[in-house]
Amino acid sequence: MNIRIVRYLATAVVVLTAFTALSAKSLRTWDVEATTRKADFIYLEALRQNMLSNDDAAYELVSRSYDMHPTDPYVGWEKGVTLLRLSQGDSAMVVDGVNMMGRYVKSHPSDLYSSLMLASILDRIGQYDAAAKIWETLHGVYPTRAEVTYRYADMLAQSPDQDRRQRAIELYDSLEISEGKSVTLTGQKMRLLLRDQDTTAILGELHALLSALPNSVEANTFAGNVMAQFATRDSALKYYDKALEIDPTSGFAYYCRANYFRSINDSTAYDREVFEALKQPDLDLAVKLGIFQEYIKELYSDPQQQPRIADLFKVLIDLHPHEGEIHKLYTDYLVAVKDYAGAAEQADYALSLDPSEEMAWVQLMGMYMMANEPVKALDASARGKHYFPENSSFPTFEAMCYVTLKKYDEAQAAVDTALTLVDDSDYVKIAELYTTKGDIFYSQKQPDSAFVYYDKAIAIDPEATTAMNNAAYYLANSDKDLDRALELVERCMALRPNDPTTMDTYAWVLFKLKRYDEALKAIDQVLEEGNEDILSSEVYDHAGDIYFMNQQPKEALEYWKKALELDGDNELLKRKVQHKTYFYE
């Protein structure tokens, strides 16, 4: 064969072989790249589903992406995060998720965000050593980042191991060198030293802080608090005084000094310092409200303190006139001391600042009603309905206002409006409205219509105790169907035992049935257990009648006198007291 032909054939074979090998390699590369691209696409879709909070879909997609490309650290991280989100307490899923996240963090030690996230999770699930290891690694990567050093030190500070706590102190020391002395860092170190009861070191840290920051209000106040904790009273007071010499307007320093006086039972000084603290504009409003709530809690039950508390509220409102939280707190206080007119005024002002609280409008109507100001209550309802026209409480309260004003037709119309706003399935509310209609009809001297609605209320709600009580009471007053009255009030008593109002009705029904000895036991229970809201003129009048029929005229007269004190225009009571005897109406 021609040598040139042989060479040509040999070259052709080599080229063909190389081309075949190259093609196979290209195909394999293309296949890997296609799979990677597909895995990336699925991964991106998993992220999208994650953002949409579709956790199950996100997990399925990220798992598919991970199966296709298990060496991709980002996909492994995302699968671990998704596993944790879906775990719902499943310890095996938590372990798997944490391990997958851990593999990513181990291969990317400089990823600050991911390391922080994993360290927090490990801390939460009690893997403190693993969390500390991450912080140690981060500190090695970012030795000059203060936030990393701080978090690493805090992590070590939680350890029961004394060596780790000592390492935490060393880290705090390094922060003081780079960041400067601060109350926060000194406080962290002192807490660690306190665990080891190293009083000498604690005081050394405190003196070092004061040497570095001698004119700091915060440092001197902190020193006062430390000395107060160690019961070194003279030193504590010295540092509080110095803090206020530096800044006479420091509300926090006044507050700390107030707590000091409280701890030594100097109530006069405590009151003075609280007043001063609350007057200072630099003290955060939330702190002021916290101080004030504690102060009120201790003093509100003493009527002699009410002018002082009112003065404090005036100071706060003058300083922060447009802070609704102060007016709300004042409202709560005035309700507690039963100054309903004042409470309504404050609540009204708070709503002028923020009219978006639906229940606050309803409560405002209630306060005006308790203050016996039905016209203002109706005005509040009109304003509240502007924002919340579908709330049935507004026309319900309006009905009560109109009854007080003896505008019975308007009252009935208001109840009818409320019935159109109540959900058909809310049988309890419907029964309450039927009861209100019954009460209005009774006030209109239409007892037959009243009892129709009481019966409707009880039919729709077998536990409509107000309807039962009122029907029984009005039957007794009318001396009609007393057996039915007894049945109703006994049903009511079974549903709300020991209720003074129900017990009074029970006593009155028994009195009308001439079961005087049983009536006496019932009314005595009311007199013993009832509060001032229950012990009305009516209750005392009943007690007088019952005692008289039990041959105890002296006691009867005392109760009639009490009733007359509360209802001075009642002619029948005047006759009973004057003639010292019972009169049949």
mmCIF file of N, CA, C and O in Angstrom, residues 193-255:
data_model
loop_
_atom_site.group_PDB
_atom_site.id
_atom_site.type_symbol
_atom_site.label_atom_id
_atom_site.label_comp_id
_atom_site.label_asym_id
_atom_site.label_seq_id
_atom_site.Cartn_x
_atom_site.Cartn_y
_atom_site.Cartn_z
ATOM 1 N N LEU A 193 -20.048 37.944 87.254
ATOM 2 C CA LEU A 193 -19.307 37.929 88.514
ATOM 3 C C LEU A 193 -20.229 37.664 89.697
ATOM 4 O O LEU A 193 -19.826 37.044 90.692
ATOM 5 N N LEU A 194 -21.465 38.121 89.601
ATOM 6 C CA LEU A 194 -22.431 37.894 90.674
ATOM 7 C C LEU A 194 -22.741 36.411 90.825
ATOM 8 O O LEU A 194 -22.944 35.913 91.934
ATOM 9 N N ARG A 195 -22.753 35.687 89.691
ATOM 10 C CA ARG A 195 -23.005 34.240 89.753
ATOM 11 C C ARG A 195 -21.910 33.537 90.548
ATOM 12 O O ARG A 195 -22.153 32.518 91.195
ATOM 13 N N ASP A 196 -20.719 34.094 90.465
ATOM 14 C CA ASP A 196 -19.608 33.510 91.223
ATOM 15 C C ASP A 196 -19.408 34.198 92.570
ATOM 16 O O ASP A 196 -18.431 33.927 93.283
ATOM 17 N N GLN A 197 -20.333 35.128 92.911
ATOM 18 C CA GLN A 197 -20.324 35.843 94.192
ATOM 19 C C GLN A 197 -18.988 36.554 94.445
ATOM 20 O O GLN A 197 -18.491 36.596 95.574
ATOM 21 N N ASP A 198 -18.448 37.119 93.377
ATOM 22 C CA ASP A 198 -17.177 37.840 93.479
ATOM 23 C C ASP A 198 -17.475 39.336 93.683
ATOM 24 O O ASP A 198 -17.412 40.142 92.756
ATOM 25 N N THR A 199 -17.804 39.695 94.918
ATOM 26 C CA THR A 199 -18.202 41.067 95.231
ATOM 27 C C THR A 199 -17.076 42.054 94.971
ATOM 28 O O THR A 199 -17.312 43.164 94.467
ATOM 29 N N THR A 200 -15.872 41.660 95.285
ATOM 30 C CA THR A 200 -14.723 42.561 95.086
ATOM 31 C C THR A 200 -14.563 42.925 93.618
ATOM 32 O O THR A 200 -14.380 44.098 93.261
ATOM 33 N N ALA A 201 -14.681 41.923 92.751
ATOM 34 C CA ALA A 201 -14.552 42.174 91.305
ATOM 35 C C ALA A 201 -15.713 43.029 90.804
ATOM 36 O O ALA A 201 -15.537 43.886 89.927
ATOM 37 N N ILE A 202 -16.899 42.807 91.359
ATOM 38 C CA ILE A 202 -18.072 43.590 90.949
ATOM 39 C C ILE A 202 -17.838 45.070 91.260
ATOM 40 O O ILE A 202 -18.039 45.943 90.404
ATOM 41 N N LEU A 203 -17.419 45.352 92.474
ATOM 42 C CA LEU A 203 -17.174 46.746 92.856
ATOM 43 C C LEU A 203 -16.017 47.340 92.055
ATOM 44 O O LEU A 203 -16.023 48.535 91.727
ATOM 45 N N GLY A 204 -15.035 46.507 91.720
ATOM 46 C CA GLY A 204 -13.936 46.983 90.888
ATOM 47 C C GLY A 204 -14.414 47.396 89.512
ATOM 48 O O GLY A 204 -13.990 48.441 88.976
ATOM 49 N N GLU A 205 -15.305 46.598 88.917
ATOM 50 C CA GLU A 205 -15.870 46.949 87.617
ATOM 51 C C GLU A 205 -16.673 48.248 87.703
ATOM 52 O O GLU A 205 -16.621 49.099 86.805
ATOM 53 N N LEU A 206 -17.422 48.395 88.798
ATOM 54 C CA LEU A 206 -18.242 49.601 88.965
ATOM 55 C C LEU A 206 -17.357 50.853 89.065
ATOM 56 O O LEU A 206 -17.636 51.866 88.419
ATOM 57 N N HIS A 207 -16.294 50.765 89.847
ATOM 58 C CA HIS A 207 -15.404 51.918 90.000
ATOM 59 C C HIS A 207 -14.670 52.228 88.698
ATOM 60 O O HIS A 207 -14.436 53.409 88.381
ATOM 61 N N ALA A 208 -14.351 51.182 87.929
ATOM 62 C CA ALA A 208 -13.709 51.407 86.633
ATOM 63 C C ALA A 208 -14.659 52.137 85.684
ATOM 64 O O ALA A 208 -14.249 53.031 84.932
ATOM 65 N N LEU A 209 -15.934 51.764 85.741
ATOM 66 C CA LEU A 209 -16.936 52.436 84.904
ATOM 67 C C LEU A 209 -17.061 53.908 85.276
ATOM 68 O O LEU A 209 -17.071 54.796 84.410
ATOM 69 N N LEU A 210 -17.141 54.176 86.589
ATOM 70 C CA LEU A 210 -17.295 55.568 87.040
ATOM 71 C C LEU A 210 -16.048 56.400 86.772
ATOM 72 O O LEU A 210 -16.142 57.612 86.519
ATOM 73 N N SER A 211 -14.872 55.761 86.804
ATOM 74 C CA SER A 211 -13.643 56.483 86.470
ATOM 75 C C SER A 211 -13.627 56.887 85.008
ATOM 76 O O SER A 211 -13.164 57.980 84.649
ATOM 77 N N ALA A 212 -14.167 55.984 84.161
ATOM 78 C CA ALA A 212 -14.194 56.279 82.727
ATOM 79 C C ALA A 212 -15.310 57.255 82.368
ATOM 80 O O ALA A 212 -15.165 58.059 81.444
ATOM 81 N N LEU A 213 -16.429 57.189 83.126
ATOM 82 C CA LEU A 213 -17.597 58.025 82.785
ATOM 83 C C LEU A 213 -18.090 58.755 84.032
ATOM 84 O O LEU A 213 -19.225 58.550 84.493
ATOM 85 N N PRO A 214 -17.273 59.634 84.602
ATOM 86 C CA PRO A 214 -17.662 60.256 85.875
ATOM 87 C C PRO A 214 -18.863 61.186 85.772
ATOM 88 O O PRO A 214 -19.580 61.396 86.755
ATOM 89 N N ASN A 215 -19.119 61.736 84.597
ATOM 90 C CA ASN A 215 -20.220 62.692 84.435
ATOM 91 C C ASN A 215 -21.382 62.116 83.633
ATOM 92 O O ASN A 215 -22.154 62.863 83.036
ATOM 93 N N SER A 216 -21.483 60.817 83.673
ATOM 94 C CA SER A 216 -22.580 60.149 82.971
ATOM 95 C C SER A 216 -23.754 59.937 83.928
ATOM 96 O O SER A 216 -23.602 59.306 84.984
ATOM 97 N N VAL A 217 -24.911 60.454 83.551
ATOM 98 C CA VAL A 217 -26.120 60.240 84.363
ATOM 99 C C VAL A 217 -26.433 58.748 84.436
ATOM 100 O O VAL A 217 -26.750 58.213 85.503
ATOM 101 N N GLU A 218 -26.320 58.073 83.288
ATOM 102 C CA GLU A 218 -26.646 56.645 83.242
ATOM 103 C C GLU A 218 -25.711 55.844 84.147
ATOM 104 O O GLU A 218 -26.155 54.956 84.887
ATOM 105 N N ALA A 219 -24.393 56.161 84.098
ATOM 106 C CA ALA A 219 -23.435 55.412 84.906
ATOM 107 C C ALA A 219 -23.667 55.640 86.397
ATOM 108 O O ALA A 219 -23.619 54.698 87.203
ATOM 109 N N ASN A 220 -23.936 56.872 86.796
ATOM 110 C CA ASN A 220 -24.165 57.162 88.214
ATOM 111 C C ASN A 220 -25.485 56.559 88.711
ATOM 112 O O ASN A 220 -25.566 56.076 89.838
ATOM 113 N N THR A 221 -26.510 56.587 87.863
ATOM 114 C CA THR A 221 -27.781 55.958 88.246
ATOM 115 C C THR A 221 -27.596 54.452 88.385
ATOM 116 O O THR A 221 -28.108 53.827 89.323
ATOM 117 N N PHE A 222 -26.831 53.869 87.456
ATOM 118 C CA PHE A 222 -26.535 52.442 87.520
ATOM 119 C C PHE A 222 -25.782 52.117 88.812
ATOM 120 O O PHE A 222 -26.091 51.127 89.497
ATOM 121 N N ALA A 223 -24.815 52.966 89.161
ATOM 122 C CA ALA A 223 -24.061 52.749 90.395
ATOM 123 C C ALA A 223 -24.987 52.806 91.609
ATOM 124 O O ALA A 223 -24.864 52.000 92.544
ATOM 125 N N GLY A 224 -25.925 53.743 91.591
ATOM 126 C CA GLY A 224 -26.900 53.817 92.675
ATOM 127 C C GLY A 224 -27.722 52.545 92.783
ATOM 128 O O GLY A 224 -27.944 52.027 93.889
ATOM 129 N N ASN A 225 -28.143 52.021 91.655
ATOM 130 C CA ASN A 225 -28.936 50.786 91.667
ATOM 131 C C ASN A 225 -28.126 49.616 92.216
ATOM 132 O O ASN A 225 -28.651 48.768 92.960
ATOM 133 N N VAL A 226 -26.848 49.544 91.821
ATOM 134 C CA VAL A 226 -25.987 48.460 92.314
ATOM 135 C C VAL A 226 -25.813 48.576 93.823
ATOM 136 O O VAL A 226 -25.940 47.591 94.568
ATOM 137 N N MET A 227 -25.530 49.771 94.294
ATOM 138 C CA MET A 227 -25.332 49.957 95.728
ATOM 139 C C MET A 227 -26.618 49.683 96.518
ATOM 140 O O MET A 227 -26.569 49.140 97.627
ATOM 141 N N ALA A 228 -27.752 50.055 95.934
ATOM 142 C CA ALA A 228 -29.028 49.763 96.596
ATOM 143 C C ALA A 228 -29.238 48.257 96.703
ATOM 144 O O ALA A 228 -29.750 47.748 97.711
ATOM 145 N N GLN A 229 -28.816 47.547 95.663
ATOM 146 C CA GLN A 229 -28.964 46.087 95.673
ATOM 147 C C GLN A 229 -28.083 45.458 96.752
ATOM 148 O O GLN A 229 -28.453 44.462 97.364
ATOM 149 N N PHE A 230 -26.931 46.056 96.994
ATOM 150 C CA PHE A 230 -26.028 45.566 98.036
ATOM 151 C C PHE A 230 -26.357 46.167 99.402
ATOM 152 O O PHE A 230 -25.585 46.007 100.355
ATOM 153 N N ALA A 231 -27.501 46.889 99.466
ATOM 154 C CA ALA A 231 -27.976 47.492 100.719
ATOM 155 C C ALA A 231 -26.983 48.513 101.279
ATOM 156 O O ALA A 231 -26.877 48.690 102.497
ATOM 157 N N THR A 232 -26.219 49.150 100.398
ATOM 158 C CA THR A 232 -25.309 50.227 100.821
ATOM 159 C C THR A 232 -26.049 51.541 100.590
ATOM 160 O O THR A 232 -25.863 52.212 99.575
ATOM 161 N N ARG A 233 -26.907 51.918 101.525
ATOM 162 C CA ARG A 233 -27.885 52.975 101.293
ATOM 163 C C ARG A 233 -27.247 54.345 101.068
ATOM 164 O O ARG A 233 -27.624 55.085 100.158
ATOM 165 N N ASP A 234 -26.273 54.682 101.903
ATOM 166 C CA ASP A 234 -25.679 56.012 101.771
ATOM 167 C C ASP A 234 -25.007 56.174 100.407
ATOM 168 O O ASP A 234 -25.138 57.220 99.758
ATOM 169 N N SER A 235 -24.298 55.143 99.990
ATOM 170 C CA SER A 235 -23.623 55.209 98.689
ATOM 171 C C SER A 235 -24.639 55.272 97.558
ATOM 172 O O SER A 235 -24.455 56.012 96.582
ATOM 173 N N ALA A 236 -25.712 54.489 97.677
ATOM 174 C CA ALA A 236 -26.750 54.491 96.632
ATOM 175 C C ALA A 236 -27.313 55.895 96.462
ATOM 176 O O ALA A 236 -27.395 56.428 95.346
ATOM 177 N N LEU A 237 -27.676 56.512 97.578
ATOM 178 C CA LEU A 237 -28.269 57.851 97.521
ATOM 179 C C LEU A 237 -27.267 58.867 96.971
ATOM 180 O O LEU A 237 -27.636 59.780 96.224
ATOM 181 N N LYS A 238 -25.988 58.683 97.311
ATOM 182 C CA LYS A 238 -24.959 59.596 96.820
ATOM 183 C C LYS A 238 -24.895 59.578 95.292
ATOM 184 O O LYS A 238 -24.822 60.635 94.646
ATOM 185 N N TYR A 239 -24.956 58.383 94.713
ATOM 186 C CA TYR A 239 -24.863 58.289 93.257
ATOM 187 C C TYR A 239 -26.135 58.809 92.575
ATOM 188 O O TYR A 239 -26.059 59.445 91.522
ATOM 189 N N TYR A 240 -27.311 58.535 93.170
ATOM 190 C CA TYR A 240 -28.553 59.089 92.600
ATOM 191 C C TYR A 240 -28.502 60.617 92.624
ATOM 192 O O TYR A 240 -28.869 61.281 91.642
ATOM 193 N N ASP A 241 -28.042 61.166 93.752
ATOM 194 C CA ASP A 241 -27.958 62.625 93.874
ATOM 195 C C ASP A 241 -26.992 63.212 92.850
ATOM 196 O O ASP A 241 -27.266 64.256 92.242
ATOM 197 N N LYS A 242 -25.877 62.516 92.640
ATOM 198 C CA LYS A 242 -24.907 63.024 91.669
ATOM 199 C C LYS A 242 -25.489 62.992 90.255
ATOM 200 O O LYS A 242 -25.288 63.926 89.465
ATOM 201 N N ALA A 243 -26.225 61.899 89.941
ATOM 202 C CA ALA A 243 -26.853 61.804 88.614
ATOM 203 C C ALA A 243 -27.784 62.980 88.378
ATOM 204 O O ALA A 243 -27.797 63.572 87.286
ATOM 205 N N LEU A 244 -28.516 63.373 89.413
ATOM 206 C CA LEU A 244 -29.463 64.481 89.258
ATOM 207 C C LEU A 244 -28.779 65.843 89.337
ATOM 208 O O LEU A 244 -29.318 66.827 88.835
ATOM 209 N N GLU A 245 -27.607 65.890 89.922
ATOM 210 C CA GLU A 245 -26.811 67.122 89.839
ATOM 211 C C GLU A 245 -26.333 67.343 88.403
ATOM 212 O O GLU A 245 -26.324 68.464 87.895
ATOM 213 N N ILE A 246 -25.933 66.243 87.760
ATOM 214 C CA ILE A 246 -25.466 66.319 86.373
ATOM 215 C C ILE A 246 -26.613 66.716 85.447
ATOM 216 O O ILE A 246 -26.464 67.558 84.567
ATOM 217 N N ASP A 247 -27.782 66.102 85.671
ATOM 218 C CA ASP A 247 -28.952 66.416 84.836
ATOM 219 C C ASP A 247 -30.207 66.436 85.712
ATOM 220 O O ASP A 247 -30.789 65.383 85.980
ATOM 221 N N PRO A 248 -30.623 67.593 86.170
ATOM 222 C CA PRO A 248 -31.804 67.693 87.046
ATOM 223 C C PRO A 248 -33.108 67.317 86.359
ATOM 224 O O PRO A 248 -34.148 67.263 87.024
ATOM 225 N N THR A 249 -33.065 67.056 85.060
ATOM 226 C CA THR A 249 -34.306 66.690 84.340
ATOM 227 C C THR A 249 -34.355 65.208 83.985
ATOM 228 O O THR A 249 -35.197 64.797 83.184
ATOM 229 N N SER A 250 -33.469 64.412 84.567
ATOM 230 C CA SER A 250 -33.438 62.981 84.222
ATOM 231 C C SER A 250 -34.576 62.245 84.913
ATOM 232 O O SER A 250 -34.518 61.939 86.116
ATOM 233 N N GLY A 251 -35.610 61.934 84.150
ATOM 234 C CA GLY A 251 -36.749 61.216 84.710
ATOM 235 C C GLY A 251 -36.365 59.837 85.220
ATOM 236 O O GLY A 251 -36.871 59.373 86.248
ATOM 237 N N PHE A 252 -35.429 59.171 84.522
ATOM 238 C CA PHE A 252 -35.027 57.832 84.939
ATOM 239 C C PHE A 252 -34.317 57.871 86.291
ATOM 240 O O PHE A 252 -34.538 57.001 87.145
ATOM 241 N N ALA A 253 -33.473 58.885 86.497
ATOM 242 C CA ALA A 253 -32.775 59.000 87.782
ATOM 243 C C ALA A 253 -33.767 59.246 88.917
ATOM 244 O O ALA A 253 -33.646 58.670 90.007
ATOM 245 N N TYR A 254 -34.761 60.092 88.670
ATOM 246 C CA TYR A 254 -35.803 60.309 89.689
ATOM 247 C C TYR A 254 -36.537 59.006 89.995
ATOM 248 O O TYR A 254 -36.837 58.697 91.155
ATOM 249 N N TYR A 255 -36.837 58.260 88.939
ATOM 250 C CA TYR A 255 -37.569 56.998 89.110
ATOM 251 C C TYR A 255 -36.748 56.022 89.946
ATOM 252 O O TYR A 255 -37.281 55.366 90.859
#
